[in-house]
Coordinates of C-alpha atoms in Angstrom, one line a residue:
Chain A
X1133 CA -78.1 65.6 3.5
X1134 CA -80.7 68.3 2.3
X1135 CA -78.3 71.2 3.2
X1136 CA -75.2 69.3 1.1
X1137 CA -78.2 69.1 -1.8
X1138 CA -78.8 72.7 -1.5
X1139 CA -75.2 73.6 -1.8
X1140 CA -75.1 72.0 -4.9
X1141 CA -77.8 73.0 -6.4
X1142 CA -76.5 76.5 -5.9
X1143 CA -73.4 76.2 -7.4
X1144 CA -75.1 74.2 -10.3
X1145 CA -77.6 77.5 -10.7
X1146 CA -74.5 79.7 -10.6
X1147 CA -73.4 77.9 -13.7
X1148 CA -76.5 77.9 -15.2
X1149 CA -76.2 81.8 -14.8
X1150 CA -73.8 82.7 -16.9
X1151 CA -74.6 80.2 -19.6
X1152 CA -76.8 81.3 -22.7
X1153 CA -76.8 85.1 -22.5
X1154 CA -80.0 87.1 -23.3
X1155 CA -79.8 89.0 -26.2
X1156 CA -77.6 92.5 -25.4
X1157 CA -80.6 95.2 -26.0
X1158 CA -82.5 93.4 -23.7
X1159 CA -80.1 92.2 -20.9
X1160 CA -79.1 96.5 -20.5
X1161 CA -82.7 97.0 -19.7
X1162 CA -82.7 94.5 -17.0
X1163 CA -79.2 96.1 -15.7
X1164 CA -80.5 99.8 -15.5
X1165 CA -84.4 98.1 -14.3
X1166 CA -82.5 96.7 -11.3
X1167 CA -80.0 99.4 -10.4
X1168 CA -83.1 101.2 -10.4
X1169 CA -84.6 98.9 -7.7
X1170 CA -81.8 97.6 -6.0
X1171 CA -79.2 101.1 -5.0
X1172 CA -81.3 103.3 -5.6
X1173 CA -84.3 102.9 -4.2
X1174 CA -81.8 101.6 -1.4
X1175 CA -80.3 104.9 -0.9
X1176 CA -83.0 106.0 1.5
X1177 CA -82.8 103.8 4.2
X1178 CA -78.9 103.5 4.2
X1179 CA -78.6 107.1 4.6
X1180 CA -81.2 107.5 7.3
X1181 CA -79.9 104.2 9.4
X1182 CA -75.9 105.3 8.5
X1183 CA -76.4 108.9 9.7
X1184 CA -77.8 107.6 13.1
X1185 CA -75.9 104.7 13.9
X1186 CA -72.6 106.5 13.4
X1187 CA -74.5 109.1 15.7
X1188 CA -75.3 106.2 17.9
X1189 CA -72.0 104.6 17.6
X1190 CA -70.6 107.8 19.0
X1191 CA -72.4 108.4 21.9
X1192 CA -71.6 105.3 23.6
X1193 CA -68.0 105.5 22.7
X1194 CA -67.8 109.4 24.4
X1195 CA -70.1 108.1 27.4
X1196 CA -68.3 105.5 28.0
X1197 CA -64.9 107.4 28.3
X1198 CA -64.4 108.8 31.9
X1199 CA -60.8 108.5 32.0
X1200 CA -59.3 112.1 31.7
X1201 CA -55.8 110.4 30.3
X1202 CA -57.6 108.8 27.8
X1203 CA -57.7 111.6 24.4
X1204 CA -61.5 113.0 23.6
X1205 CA -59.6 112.9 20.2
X1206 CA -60.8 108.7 20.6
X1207 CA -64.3 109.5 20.0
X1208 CA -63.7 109.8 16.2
X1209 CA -61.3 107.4 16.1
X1210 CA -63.5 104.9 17.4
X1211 CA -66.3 105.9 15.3
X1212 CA -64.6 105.7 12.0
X1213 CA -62.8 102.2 13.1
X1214 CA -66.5 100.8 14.1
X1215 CA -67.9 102.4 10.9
X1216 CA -65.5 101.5 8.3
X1217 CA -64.8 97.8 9.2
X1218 CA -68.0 96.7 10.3
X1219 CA -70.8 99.0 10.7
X1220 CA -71.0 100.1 6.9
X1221 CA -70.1 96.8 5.0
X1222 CA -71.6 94.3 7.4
X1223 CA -74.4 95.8 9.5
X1224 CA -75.5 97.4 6.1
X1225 CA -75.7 94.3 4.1
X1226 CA -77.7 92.4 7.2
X1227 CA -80.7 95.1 6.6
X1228 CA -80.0 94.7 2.7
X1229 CA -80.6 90.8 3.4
X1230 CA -83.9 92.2 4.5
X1231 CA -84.5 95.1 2.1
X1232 CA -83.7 93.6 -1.3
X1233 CA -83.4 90.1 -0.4
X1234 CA -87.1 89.8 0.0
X1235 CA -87.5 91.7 -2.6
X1236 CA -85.5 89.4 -5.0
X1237 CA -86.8 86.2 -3.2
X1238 CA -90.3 87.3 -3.8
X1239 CA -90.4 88.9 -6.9
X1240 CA -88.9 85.7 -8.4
X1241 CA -90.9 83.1 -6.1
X1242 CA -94.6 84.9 -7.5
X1243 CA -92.5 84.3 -11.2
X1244 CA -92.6 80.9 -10.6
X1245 CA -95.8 80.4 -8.7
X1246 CA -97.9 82.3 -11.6
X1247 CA -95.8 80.3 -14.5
X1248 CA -93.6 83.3 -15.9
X1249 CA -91.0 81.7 -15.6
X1250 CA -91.9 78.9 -17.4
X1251 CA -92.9 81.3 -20.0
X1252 CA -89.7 82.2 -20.0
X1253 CA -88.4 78.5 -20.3
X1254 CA -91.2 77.8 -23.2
X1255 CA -89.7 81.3 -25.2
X1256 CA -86.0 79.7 -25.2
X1257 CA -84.9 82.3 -22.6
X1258 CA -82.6 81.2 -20.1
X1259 CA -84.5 82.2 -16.8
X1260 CA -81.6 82.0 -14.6
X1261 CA -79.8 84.4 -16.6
X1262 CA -82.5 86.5 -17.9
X1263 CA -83.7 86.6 -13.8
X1264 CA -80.2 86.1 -11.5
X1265 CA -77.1 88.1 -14.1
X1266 CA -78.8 91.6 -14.3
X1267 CA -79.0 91.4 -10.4
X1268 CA -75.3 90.8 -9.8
X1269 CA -74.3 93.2 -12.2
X1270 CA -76.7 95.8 -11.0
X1271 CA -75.0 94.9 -7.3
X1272 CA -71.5 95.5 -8.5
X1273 CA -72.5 99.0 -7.6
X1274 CA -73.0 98.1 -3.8
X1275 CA -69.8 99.2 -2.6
X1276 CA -70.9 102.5 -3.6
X1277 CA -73.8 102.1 -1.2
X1278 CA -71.5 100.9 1.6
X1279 CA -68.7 104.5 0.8
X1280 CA -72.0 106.0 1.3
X1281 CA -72.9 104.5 4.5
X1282 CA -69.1 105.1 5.8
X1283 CA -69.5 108.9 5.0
X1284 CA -72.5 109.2 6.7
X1285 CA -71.8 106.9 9.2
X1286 CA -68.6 108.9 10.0
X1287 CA -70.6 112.5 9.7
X1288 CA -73.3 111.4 11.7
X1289 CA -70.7 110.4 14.6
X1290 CA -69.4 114.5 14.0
X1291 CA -72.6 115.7 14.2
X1292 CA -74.0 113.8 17.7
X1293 CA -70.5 114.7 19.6
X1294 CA -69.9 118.2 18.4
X1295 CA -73.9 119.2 18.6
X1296 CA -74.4 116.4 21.4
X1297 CA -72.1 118.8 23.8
X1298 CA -69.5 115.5 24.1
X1299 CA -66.3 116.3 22.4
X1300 CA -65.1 119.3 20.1
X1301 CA -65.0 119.2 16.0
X1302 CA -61.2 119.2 15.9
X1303 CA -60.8 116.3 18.5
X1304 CA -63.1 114.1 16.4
X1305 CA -61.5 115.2 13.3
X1306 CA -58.2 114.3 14.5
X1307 CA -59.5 111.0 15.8
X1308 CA -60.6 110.5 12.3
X1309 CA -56.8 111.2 10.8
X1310 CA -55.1 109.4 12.9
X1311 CA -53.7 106.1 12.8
X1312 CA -55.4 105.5 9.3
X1313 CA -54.3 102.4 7.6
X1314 CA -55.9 102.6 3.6
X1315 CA -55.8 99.1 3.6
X1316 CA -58.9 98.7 5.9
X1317 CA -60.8 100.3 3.3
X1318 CA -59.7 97.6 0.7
X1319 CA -60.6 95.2 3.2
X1320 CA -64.0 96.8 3.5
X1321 CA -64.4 96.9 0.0
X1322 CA -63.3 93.3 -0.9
X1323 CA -66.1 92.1 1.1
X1324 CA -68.7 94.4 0.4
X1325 CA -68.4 92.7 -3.4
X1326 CA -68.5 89.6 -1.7
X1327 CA -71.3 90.3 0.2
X1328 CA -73.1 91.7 -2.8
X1329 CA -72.6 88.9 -4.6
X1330 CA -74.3 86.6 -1.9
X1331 CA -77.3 89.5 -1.9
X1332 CA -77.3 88.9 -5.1
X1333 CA -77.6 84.7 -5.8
X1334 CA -78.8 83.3 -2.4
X1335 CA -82.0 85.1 -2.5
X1336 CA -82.4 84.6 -6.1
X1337 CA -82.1 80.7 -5.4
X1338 CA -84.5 81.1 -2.6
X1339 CA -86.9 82.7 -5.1
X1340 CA -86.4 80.4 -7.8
X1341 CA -86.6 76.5 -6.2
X1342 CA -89.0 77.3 -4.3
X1343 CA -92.3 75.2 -4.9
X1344 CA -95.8 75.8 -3.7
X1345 CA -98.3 79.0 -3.4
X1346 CA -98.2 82.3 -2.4
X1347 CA -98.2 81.2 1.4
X1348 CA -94.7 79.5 0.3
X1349 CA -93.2 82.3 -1.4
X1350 CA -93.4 84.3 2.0
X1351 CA -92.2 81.3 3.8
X1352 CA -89.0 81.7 0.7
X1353 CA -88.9 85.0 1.8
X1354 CA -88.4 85.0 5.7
X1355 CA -85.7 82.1 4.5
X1356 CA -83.8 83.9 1.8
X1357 CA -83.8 86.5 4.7
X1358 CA -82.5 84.1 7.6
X1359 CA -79.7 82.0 5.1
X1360 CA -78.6 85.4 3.4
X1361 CA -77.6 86.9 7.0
X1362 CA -76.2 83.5 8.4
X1363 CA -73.8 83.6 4.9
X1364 CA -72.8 87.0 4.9
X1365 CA -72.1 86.8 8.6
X1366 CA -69.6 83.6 8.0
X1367 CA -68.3 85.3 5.1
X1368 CA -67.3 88.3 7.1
X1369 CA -65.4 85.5 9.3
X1370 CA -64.0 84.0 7.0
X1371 CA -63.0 87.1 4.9
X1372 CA -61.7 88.7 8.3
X1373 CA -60.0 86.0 9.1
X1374 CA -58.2 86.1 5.4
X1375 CA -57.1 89.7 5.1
X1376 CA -56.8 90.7 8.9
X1377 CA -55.5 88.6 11.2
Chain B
X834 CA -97.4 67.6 -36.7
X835 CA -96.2 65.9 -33.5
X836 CA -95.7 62.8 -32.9
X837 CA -94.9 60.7 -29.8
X838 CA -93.8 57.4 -29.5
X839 CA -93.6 55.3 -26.5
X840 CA -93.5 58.1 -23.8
X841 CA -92.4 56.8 -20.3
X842 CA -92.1 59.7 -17.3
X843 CA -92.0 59.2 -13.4
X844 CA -91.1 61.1 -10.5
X845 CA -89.0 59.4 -8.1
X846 CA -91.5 55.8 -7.4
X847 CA -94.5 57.4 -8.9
X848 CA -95.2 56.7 -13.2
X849 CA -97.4 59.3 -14.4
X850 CA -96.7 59.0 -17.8
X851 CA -96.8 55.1 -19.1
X852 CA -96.2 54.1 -22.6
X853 CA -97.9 57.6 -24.3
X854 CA -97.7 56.7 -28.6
X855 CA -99.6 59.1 -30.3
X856 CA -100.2 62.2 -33.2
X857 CA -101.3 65.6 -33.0
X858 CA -102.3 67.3 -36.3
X859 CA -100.9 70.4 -38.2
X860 CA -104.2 72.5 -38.7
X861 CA -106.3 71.0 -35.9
X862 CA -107.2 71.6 -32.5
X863 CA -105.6 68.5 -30.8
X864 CA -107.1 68.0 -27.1
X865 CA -105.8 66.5 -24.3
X866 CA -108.4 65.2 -22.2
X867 CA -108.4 63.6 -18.8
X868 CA -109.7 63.8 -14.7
X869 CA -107.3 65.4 -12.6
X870 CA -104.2 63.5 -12.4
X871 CA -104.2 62.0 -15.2
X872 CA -101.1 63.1 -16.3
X873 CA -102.1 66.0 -18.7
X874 CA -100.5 68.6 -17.7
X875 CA -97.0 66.1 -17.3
X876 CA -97.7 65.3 -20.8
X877 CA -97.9 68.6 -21.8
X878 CA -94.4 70.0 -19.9
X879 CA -93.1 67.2 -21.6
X880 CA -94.1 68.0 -25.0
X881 CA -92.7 71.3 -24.7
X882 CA -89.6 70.3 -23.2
X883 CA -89.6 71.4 -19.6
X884 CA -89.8 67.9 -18.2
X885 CA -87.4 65.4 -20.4
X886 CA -89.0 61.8 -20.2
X887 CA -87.3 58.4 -19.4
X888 CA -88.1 56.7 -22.1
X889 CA -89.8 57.8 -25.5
X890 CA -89.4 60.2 -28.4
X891 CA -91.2 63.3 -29.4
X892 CA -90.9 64.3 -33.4
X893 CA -91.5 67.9 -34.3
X894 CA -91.7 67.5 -37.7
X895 CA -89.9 64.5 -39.0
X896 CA -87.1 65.9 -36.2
X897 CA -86.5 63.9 -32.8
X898 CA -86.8 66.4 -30.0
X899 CA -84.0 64.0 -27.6
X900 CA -81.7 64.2 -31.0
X901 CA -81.9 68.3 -30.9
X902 CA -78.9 70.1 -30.2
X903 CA -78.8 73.0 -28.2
X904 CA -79.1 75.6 -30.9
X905 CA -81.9 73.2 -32.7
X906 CA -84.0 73.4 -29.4
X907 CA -83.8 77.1 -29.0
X908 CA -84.8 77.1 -32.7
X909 CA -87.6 75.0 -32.3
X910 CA -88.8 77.2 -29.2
X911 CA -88.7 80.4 -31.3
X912 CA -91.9 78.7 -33.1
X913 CA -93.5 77.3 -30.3
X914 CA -96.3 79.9 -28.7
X915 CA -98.2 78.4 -25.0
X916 CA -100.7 79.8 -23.6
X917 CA -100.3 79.1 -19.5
X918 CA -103.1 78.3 -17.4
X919 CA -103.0 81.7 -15.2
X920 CA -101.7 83.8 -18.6
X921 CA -98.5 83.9 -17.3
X922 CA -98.3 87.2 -18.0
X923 CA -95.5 89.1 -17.1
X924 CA -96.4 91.6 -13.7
X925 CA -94.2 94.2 -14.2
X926 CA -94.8 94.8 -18.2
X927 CA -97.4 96.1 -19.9
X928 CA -99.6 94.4 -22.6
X929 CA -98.0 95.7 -25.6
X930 CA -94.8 95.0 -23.9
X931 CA -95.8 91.4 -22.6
X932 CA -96.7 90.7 -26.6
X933 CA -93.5 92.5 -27.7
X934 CA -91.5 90.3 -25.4
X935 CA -90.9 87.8 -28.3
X936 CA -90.4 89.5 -30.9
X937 CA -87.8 91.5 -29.0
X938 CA -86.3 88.9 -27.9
X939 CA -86.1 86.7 -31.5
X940 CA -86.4 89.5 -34.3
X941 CA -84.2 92.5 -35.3
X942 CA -87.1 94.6 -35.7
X943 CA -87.2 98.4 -35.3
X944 CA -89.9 99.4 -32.0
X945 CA -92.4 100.7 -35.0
X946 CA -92.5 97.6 -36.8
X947 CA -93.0 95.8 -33.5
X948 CA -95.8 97.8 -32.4
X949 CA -97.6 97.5 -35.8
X950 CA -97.3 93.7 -35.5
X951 CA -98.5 94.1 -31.1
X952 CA -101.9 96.0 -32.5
X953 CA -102.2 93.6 -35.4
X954 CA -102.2 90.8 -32.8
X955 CA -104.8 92.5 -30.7
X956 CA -106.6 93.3 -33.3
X957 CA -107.2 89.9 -34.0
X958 CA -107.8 88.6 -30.3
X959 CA -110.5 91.6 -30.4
X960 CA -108.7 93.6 -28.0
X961 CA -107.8 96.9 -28.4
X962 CA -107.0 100.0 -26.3
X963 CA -105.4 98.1 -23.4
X964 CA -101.8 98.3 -24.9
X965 CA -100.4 100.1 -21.9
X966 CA -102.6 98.8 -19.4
X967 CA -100.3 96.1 -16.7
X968 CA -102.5 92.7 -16.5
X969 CA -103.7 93.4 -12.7
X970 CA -105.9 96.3 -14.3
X971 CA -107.5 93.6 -17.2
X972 CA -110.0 90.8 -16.4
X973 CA -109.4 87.4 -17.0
X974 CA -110.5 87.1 -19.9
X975 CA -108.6 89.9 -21.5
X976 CA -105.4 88.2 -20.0
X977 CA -106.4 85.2 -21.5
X978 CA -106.5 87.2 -24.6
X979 CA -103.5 88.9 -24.2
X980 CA -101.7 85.6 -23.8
X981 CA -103.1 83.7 -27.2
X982 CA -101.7 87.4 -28.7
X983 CA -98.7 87.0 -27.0
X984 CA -98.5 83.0 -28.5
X985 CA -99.0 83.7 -31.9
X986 CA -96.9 86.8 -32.1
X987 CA -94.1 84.8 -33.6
X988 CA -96.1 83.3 -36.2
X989 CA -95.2 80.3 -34.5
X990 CA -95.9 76.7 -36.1
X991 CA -97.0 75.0 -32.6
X992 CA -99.7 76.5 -30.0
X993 CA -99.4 75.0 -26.6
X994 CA -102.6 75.7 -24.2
X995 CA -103.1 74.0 -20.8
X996 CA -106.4 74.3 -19.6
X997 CA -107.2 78.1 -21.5
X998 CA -110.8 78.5 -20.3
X999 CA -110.0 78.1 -16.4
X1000 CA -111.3 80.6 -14.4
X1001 CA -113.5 82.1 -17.1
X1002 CA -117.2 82.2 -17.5
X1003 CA -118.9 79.9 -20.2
X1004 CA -119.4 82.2 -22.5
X1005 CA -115.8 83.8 -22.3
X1006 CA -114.7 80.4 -22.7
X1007 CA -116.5 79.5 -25.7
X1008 CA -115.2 83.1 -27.0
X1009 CA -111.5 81.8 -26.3
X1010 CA -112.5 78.4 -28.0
X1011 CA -113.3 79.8 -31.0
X1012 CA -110.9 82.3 -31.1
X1013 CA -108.1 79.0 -30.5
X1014 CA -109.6 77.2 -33.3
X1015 CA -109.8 80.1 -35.8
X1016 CA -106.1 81.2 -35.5
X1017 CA -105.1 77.9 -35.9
X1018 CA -107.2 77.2 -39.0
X1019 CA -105.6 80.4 -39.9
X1020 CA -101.7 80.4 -39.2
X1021 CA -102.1 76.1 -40.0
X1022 CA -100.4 75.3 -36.3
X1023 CA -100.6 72.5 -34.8
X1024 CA -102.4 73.3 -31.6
X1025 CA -102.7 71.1 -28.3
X1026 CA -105.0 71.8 -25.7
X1027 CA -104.9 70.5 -22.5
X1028 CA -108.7 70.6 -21.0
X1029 CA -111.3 69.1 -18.9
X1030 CA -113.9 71.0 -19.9
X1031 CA -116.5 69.2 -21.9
X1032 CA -118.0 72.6 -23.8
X1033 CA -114.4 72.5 -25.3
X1034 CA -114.5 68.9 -26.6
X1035 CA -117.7 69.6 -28.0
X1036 CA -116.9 73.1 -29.4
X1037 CA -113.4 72.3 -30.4
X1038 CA -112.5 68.7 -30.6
X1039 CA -111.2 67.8 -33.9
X1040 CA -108.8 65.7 -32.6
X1041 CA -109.1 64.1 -28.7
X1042 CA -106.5 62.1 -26.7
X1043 CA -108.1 60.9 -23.3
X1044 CA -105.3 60.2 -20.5
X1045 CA -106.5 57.8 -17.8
X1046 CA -103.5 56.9 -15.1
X1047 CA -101.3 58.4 -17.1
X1048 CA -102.0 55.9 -20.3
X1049 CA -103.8 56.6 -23.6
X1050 CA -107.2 55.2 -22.7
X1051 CA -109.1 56.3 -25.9
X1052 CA -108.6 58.6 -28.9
X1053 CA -111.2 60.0 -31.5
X1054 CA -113.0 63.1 -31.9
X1055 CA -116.0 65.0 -30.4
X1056 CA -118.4 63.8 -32.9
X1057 CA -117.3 60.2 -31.4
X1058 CA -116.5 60.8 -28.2
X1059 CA -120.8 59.6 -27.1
X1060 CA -120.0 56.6 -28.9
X1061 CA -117.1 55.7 -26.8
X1062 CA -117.6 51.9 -25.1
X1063 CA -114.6 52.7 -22.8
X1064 CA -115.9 53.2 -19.5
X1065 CA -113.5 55.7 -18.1
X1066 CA -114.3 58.0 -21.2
X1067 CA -118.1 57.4 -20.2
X1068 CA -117.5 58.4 -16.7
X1069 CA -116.2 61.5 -18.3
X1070 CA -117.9 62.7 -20.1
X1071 CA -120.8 61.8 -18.5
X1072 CA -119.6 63.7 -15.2
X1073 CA -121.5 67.0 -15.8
X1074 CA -124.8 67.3 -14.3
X1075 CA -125.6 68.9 -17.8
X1076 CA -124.1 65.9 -20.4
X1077 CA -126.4 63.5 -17.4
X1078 CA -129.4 65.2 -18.1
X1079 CA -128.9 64.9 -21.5
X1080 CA -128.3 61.4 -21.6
X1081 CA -131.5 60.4 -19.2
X1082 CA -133.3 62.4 -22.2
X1083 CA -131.7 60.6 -25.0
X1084 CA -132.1 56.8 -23.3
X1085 CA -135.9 58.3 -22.7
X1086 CA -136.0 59.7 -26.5
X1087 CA -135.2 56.1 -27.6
X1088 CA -137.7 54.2 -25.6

């Protein structure tokens, strides 16, 4: 009964979101404030993890190939396939439930534990708006973060075969050319917004319910953490589900 | 003025606010007095809207605050300045732009006009030089300073504090006091304080509502509030090691 209460109360914030809009000078602020701390000071740790895990991703695929029939050309191919439809929009977005979740979760929880946003509230502001919109706007540049973490995903595969000693650059950039369907980029893409948009509003609700100390606003944290990953993994399902099968 | 008539709030099985009638006075320090629990700070959330009551009205003016429209409420909240218990200041601003906050917000001003009105504000709060200082670097007592400037950046026509002088030193607090009471003599608010400090209701009480259970147990003023016969007010005020002492001195004064 508690979850079908949360669910509600979700949806009911997500109204409350894009009702009473700050005042336009203001609400640009917020938008440039929070792509400020949501892709860009992202950038970092999607580069380093993307670079490696497409190396990683690579590895396995060549050492697991011992089959001579079987084309070294595979290597790429199986990196990009790995990288593009999962690695990138999904495996990303987990660690984002991490990086920027608890950010969001706990940057709005110690708001309402110290009163600001009651402040808020008290001024006329709509908190919800004035907290939650600037965030999903400033995540409509995700999918930006995920083409990066495909190109780097992809390059980093390159890089640990052909330096790695397990396959040559032109066999893993014909893997990469062949069999390419554009429409698994779309897919990746059409997700990557959805999955930014649950970045976006669940930790956000986790920040701003919450009731308590500051004890409770780690406690929001480690839970905004935990129901953001759960959502984005049945989204992914679901969305998979939809456009692929 | 405020006036409220007949107040009625609970949460879930629990009343915390029962039958609250009373008025708060334009150009006075109005106090809400009260033990812990009594329903002060309920009251209070109420008052400024955050909490709607079951039953009850609460008249801004001659206006009805349940018969407010949308736009009249945000209206209303454009003149209403609180000063939160912690400051409420906001972390990742600066002073000047914690005071500016309003005015950005509610005027068309141009960013010079804003700042001259920021250091006019801190002027009078005695505070200056701290404009671009975040509240973590400032001591209580300047964020407690920073948020009256902050409430009365507006000009607004009602002052909200809950419980201003937590957390601070008596003599900061009786700074703060004074500072409450001036501004609102000055701007002619109607001010409500929510305390349980008795160097308040003796410093500033012009007007005192006591909350017992979440009822009005007695009202008056702190030039009456020694006189009170109700026993709850007794047990009070007379709660203080200090307001004690004073009283065994006093009964032996009269013997």
């Amino acid at each position: 009964m508690k979850y079908f209460s949360e669910i509600g109360t979700y949806f009911l914030m997500l109204g409350q979101v894009f009702r009473r809009p700050t005042k336009s000078s203001v609400m640009r602020e917020l938008i440039f404030k929070e792509i400020e701390e949501l892709i860009l000071n992202s950038l970092g740790i999607v580069i380093f993890i993307s670079f490696f895990v497409g190396g990683v991703v690579a590895i396995q695929t060549a050492l697991n190939i011992n089959n001579p029939l079987i084309p070294e050309m595979l290597v790429g191919y199986a990196t990009r396939q790995s990288v593009i439809l999962e690695f990138a929009p999904t495996f990303i977005s987990i660690i984002m439930a991490g990086k920027i979740g608890s950010f969001i979760t706990s940057s709005i929880g110690s708001m309402r534990v110290t009163e600001q946003i009651d402040a808020l509230e008290v001024m006329g502001i709509n908190s919800l708006n004035y907290l939650v919109f600037p965030k999903i706007i400033a995540l409509l540049l995700y999918p930006f973060i995920i083409g990066l973490a495909m190109f780097l995903g992809i390059f980093g595969g390159w890089f640990a075969s052909v330096y790695g000693g397990f396959t040559s650059s032109a066999a893993f950039i014909e893997g990469i050319q062949s069999d390419f369907i554009v429409f698994h980029l779309t897919y990746s893409f059409i997700k990557t917004l959805v999955f930014a948009f649950i970045l976006a509003t669940v930790p956000s609700f986790q920040g701003y319910y919450m009731k308590g100390g500051a004890l409770e606003v780690g406690k929001a944290s480690t839970y905004s953490f935990v129901w953001t990953s759960v959502i984005i993994i049945l989204a992914n399902y679901v969305i998979t589900t939809l456009l692929l099968s | 003025m405020i006036q409220v008539k007949h107040l009625h709030k609970s949460f879930g099985e629990v009343q915390v606010l029962r039958d609250i009638s009373t008025t708060f006075e334009q150009g006075k320090t109005n106090l809400i007095i009260g033990s812990s629990g009594s329903g002060k700070t309920v009251f209070l959330k109420c008052l400024l809207g955050l909490f709607s009551p079951e039953q009850g009205e609460i008249f801004y003016g001659t206006q009805s605050f349940s018969a407010m429209d949308k736009n009249q409420r945000k209206e209303l909240r454009e003149h209403i300045g609180m000063v939160f218990q912690g400051g409420a200041l906001f972390d990742s601003m600066t002073v000047e732009e914690n005071i500016m906050f309003p005015l950005r917000m509610y005027s068309n001003q141009s960013q010079g006009q804003m700042r001259d009105r920021v250091n006019t504000v801190l002027d009078r709060v005695n505070l200056n030089g701290v404009n671009k200082k975040f509240p973590s670097e400032i001591s209580g007592g300047m964020q407690k300073r920073v948020s009256i400037a902050r409430a009365i950046v507006n000009n607004p026509r009602y002052l909200f504090c809950d419980e201003p002088n937590s957390g601070l030193d008596p003599k900061t607090s009786m700074v703060i006091d004074n500072l409450i009471q001036e501004i609102t003599a000055e701007y002619n608010m109607t001010t409500i304080i929510n305390t349980h400090d008795m160097n308040s209701v003796m410093e500033i009480g012009q007007n005192i509502v006591f909350l017992q259970n979440g009822s009005v147990a007695w009202e008056g003023n702190a030039d009456n509030i020694f006189n009170a016969s109700e026993q709850s007010v007794i047990d009070f005020v007379y709660s203080s090691n200090l307001f004690k002492k004073i009283r065994t001195i006093q009964q032996q004064t009269h013997r």
